[in-house]
């Protein structure tokens, strides 16, 4: 059995619920690889080999070692390359990523992608930290810094979710990037790469964990009208 564990939902971020509700320490009991954001939508989180990194809105990358640090939303899994597909990628772009994986028939399953290699161009955005009263994720996405770099070695990591789960998470691809030298990271808007090796892990279980002890989450009113379009606009990437 292969499981992707998700704490919180993207829909709650759209509904202005951004308080951290799970600790880094607790999250890492469910996986050593993944993505997310910190309390108050503070930056973009990348988790590799059990280490947690945060790209902040200044463009800096921080190694998060305090296990009490909290997150409102994150997805993790245990990287198990012995049961994943080993995929060589060359001349890959965000635009043709899905087409290169079509033969793996991922449209209706959750999967995790991890690619490492040489990126000729990476374009990311980073959500700036918010304070109460929180705005919606869509509002934040309209005013967030973007960064670009070229000729960098790094890792692309993230998830594919079936369209039917849009709202709980981002339908399609949700990818983050971390440079090997830890000087550049963020939520991927676009990339080009000419030499990558990676793995695609297919999950047969999606575990959704909700912050039931958080009063604001329990009391929130979810506006379903336009939710899917709002999340897609907030994510900003090509699916």
XYZ file of C-alpha atoms in Angstrom:
239
model
C 0.000 0.000 0.000
C 1.281 3.458 -0.924
C -0.237 6.483 0.816
C -0.171 10.225 0.272
C -1.083 12.052 3.489
C -2.598 15.525 3.278
C -3.274 17.865 6.161
C -5.858 20.583 5.517
C -7.387 21.524 2.181
C -6.789 24.148 -0.461
C -10.463 25.027 -0.136
C -9.887 26.162 3.452
C -7.112 28.501 2.258
C -9.584 29.935 -0.226
C -11.936 30.396 2.742
C -9.324 32.486 4.617
C -8.233 29.750 7.046
C -4.421 29.951 7.095
C -3.471 29.290 10.711
C -0.987 26.480 11.289
C -2.766 23.373 12.564
C -0.152 20.611 12.364
C 3.437 20.670 13.579
C 6.428 19.796 11.444
C 7.213 17.016 13.895
C 3.766 15.424 13.510
C 3.769 15.869 9.737
C 7.088 14.033 9.385
C 5.610 10.944 11.043
C 3.504 10.599 7.889
C 6.180 11.149 5.257
C 9.716 12.270 4.447
C 8.964 13.939 1.121
C 6.379 16.552 0.183
C 5.243 20.153 -0.133
C 3.169 22.701 1.790
C 3.158 26.148 3.377
C 3.764 27.504 6.883
C 1.481 29.274 9.365
C -0.178 32.311 7.766
C 0.622 31.030 4.258
C 4.248 31.901 4.967
C 6.165 30.829 1.880
C 6.542 27.557 0.019
C 7.651 24.386 1.801
C 9.726 21.627 0.242
C 10.409 18.413 2.162
C 13.185 16.116 0.921
C 14.743 13.192 2.799
C 13.016 14.331 5.981
C 14.482 17.839 5.843
C 12.083 20.783 5.679
C 12.902 23.911 3.675
C 10.944 27.126 3.281
C 11.212 29.601 0.424
C 10.149 32.952 1.850
C 8.821 36.019 0.070
C 12.248 37.701 0.010
C 13.591 34.895 -2.142
C 15.615 33.357 0.697
C 15.535 29.636 1.495
C 15.398 28.623 5.166
C 16.084 25.227 6.706
C 13.248 24.614 9.187
C 14.625 22.643 12.138
C 12.080 23.602 14.820
C 9.692 20.649 14.944
C 7.048 22.833 16.615
C 6.726 25.014 13.500
C 3.170 24.685 12.182
C 1.547 24.381 8.774
C -2.074 24.883 7.644
C -1.666 22.757 4.526
C 0.815 20.090 3.441
C 1.071 16.817 1.528
C 3.699 14.183 2.308
C 4.596 10.592 1.562
C 7.433 8.200 2.227
C 9.701 8.127 -0.793
C 9.925 4.504 -1.902
C 11.953 4.335 -5.104
C 11.903 0.548 -5.120
C 8.242 0.630 -6.135
C 8.220 3.782 -8.242
C 8.663 4.172 -11.967
C 12.157 5.271 -12.911
C 11.740 7.872 -15.620
C 14.470 9.522 -17.688
C 13.454 13.043 -18.669
C 15.161 15.106 -21.322
C 14.171 18.390 -22.966
C 11.287 18.614 -20.490
C 9.091 21.664 -19.934
C 6.056 22.292 -17.770
C 3.994 22.338 -20.952
C 4.884 18.795 -21.994
C 5.225 17.187 -18.575
C 1.752 15.649 -18.595
C 2.104 14.406 -22.162
C 5.342 12.610 -21.271
C 3.484 10.802 -18.493
C 0.323 9.963 -20.455
C 1.416 6.384 -20.984
C 1.489 5.908 -17.218
C -2.281 6.565 -17.102
C -2.230 8.963 -14.148
C -5.416 10.929 -14.894
C -7.484 9.111 -12.274
C -4.872 8.431 -9.591
C -2.803 10.360 -7.085
C 0.894 10.302 -7.866
C 4.130 11.914 -6.691
C 6.821 13.159 -9.028
C 10.429 13.757 -8.017
C 12.889 14.892 -10.664
C 16.501 15.897 -10.176
C 18.902 17.344 -12.684
C 19.890 20.378 -14.684
C 17.267 23.074 -15.179
C 17.933 25.676 -17.833
C 15.146 27.891 -16.481
C 12.888 27.867 -13.420
C 10.107 30.379 -12.699
C 8.525 30.285 -9.236
C 6.268 32.290 -6.978
C 6.304 32.521 -3.192
C 3.316 33.366 -1.020
C 4.072 36.156 1.504
C 3.126 35.647 5.162
C -0.381 36.828 6.060
C -1.826 38.023 9.364
C -5.362 37.913 10.730
C -7.889 38.695 9.464
C -6.597 36.519 6.650
C -7.447 37.250 3.005
C -8.337 34.433 0.621
C -5.698 32.406 -1.187
C -6.814 33.983 -4.450
C -6.219 37.493 -3.100
C -2.729 36.515 -1.929
C -1.941 34.939 -5.288
C -2.667 38.218 -7.045
C 0.023 40.027 -5.037
C 2.876 37.590 -4.570
C 6.530 37.906 -5.613
C 7.899 35.835 -8.459
C 11.491 34.749 -9.017
C 13.420 33.230 -11.905
C 16.774 31.539 -12.255
C 18.749 29.812 -14.984
C 21.328 27.056 -15.246
C 20.688 25.429 -11.868
C 20.869 21.916 -10.435
C 17.905 21.037 -8.309
C 14.889 18.923 -7.484
C 11.320 19.249 -8.666
C 8.872 17.571 -6.288
C 5.103 17.507 -5.987
C 1.843 15.782 -6.704
C -0.748 15.033 -9.329
C -4.375 14.838 -8.162
C -7.415 13.702 -10.172
C -9.881 16.411 -11.176
C -12.584 14.921 -8.950
C -10.511 15.902 -5.875
C -10.179 19.546 -6.871
C -11.042 21.620 -3.816
C -9.544 19.241 -1.315
C -6.307 19.758 -3.198
C -5.132 21.167 -6.516
C -6.389 19.143 -9.457
C -3.539 18.370 -11.830
C 0.056 19.142 -10.933
C 1.192 21.004 -7.807
C 4.992 21.236 -7.919
C 7.708 22.921 -5.866
C 11.418 23.335 -6.647
C 14.552 23.372 -4.475
C 18.031 24.113 -5.821
C 20.843 21.821 -4.682
C 22.670 24.769 -3.105
C 19.492 25.825 -1.248
C 19.708 29.328 -2.690
C 16.501 29.180 -4.772
C 13.102 27.565 -4.235
C 9.371 28.091 -4.644
C 6.064 27.031 -6.157
C 6.698 26.215 -9.796
C 5.004 28.324 -12.455
C 7.208 27.189 -15.326
C 10.451 25.360 -16.002
C 12.695 24.002 -18.727
C 15.225 21.230 -18.171
C 17.606 19.365 -20.426
C 18.891 16.562 -18.216
C 16.787 15.007 -15.463
C 16.265 11.656 -13.831
C 13.292 11.000 -11.637
C 10.592 8.769 -10.292
C 6.826 8.635 -10.434
C 5.120 6.982 -7.494
C 1.479 5.919 -7.863
C -0.624 5.934 -4.682
C -3.480 3.581 -3.944
C -4.513 5.531 -0.840
C -5.233 9.236 -0.239
C -5.376 10.075 3.468
C -7.100 13.387 4.187
C -6.499 14.811 7.666
C -8.603 17.727 8.891
C -7.812 20.204 11.728
C -10.890 19.363 13.764
C -9.527 21.002 16.930
C -9.288 24.408 15.246
C -12.382 26.491 16.028
C -12.084 28.753 12.980
C -11.869 25.758 10.670
C -14.919 24.142 12.240
C -16.905 27.387 11.982
C -15.868 28.470 8.467
C -18.436 28.858 5.699
C -17.178 27.468 2.412
C -18.288 29.330 -0.705
C -18.427 26.610 -3.341
C -19.281 28.937 -6.225
C -16.194 29.390 -8.344
C -14.036 27.333 -5.981
C -12.371 25.288 -8.712
C -11.632 28.308 -10.893
C -10.304 30.205 -7.892
C -7.917 27.419 -6.899
C -6.672 27.051 -10.461
C -6.030 30.786 -10.692
C -4.292 30.735 -7.320
C -2.027 27.860 -8.281
C -0.946 29.695 -11.399
C 0.702 26.705 -13.049
C 0.015 24.778 -16.202
C -1.861 21.550 -15.598
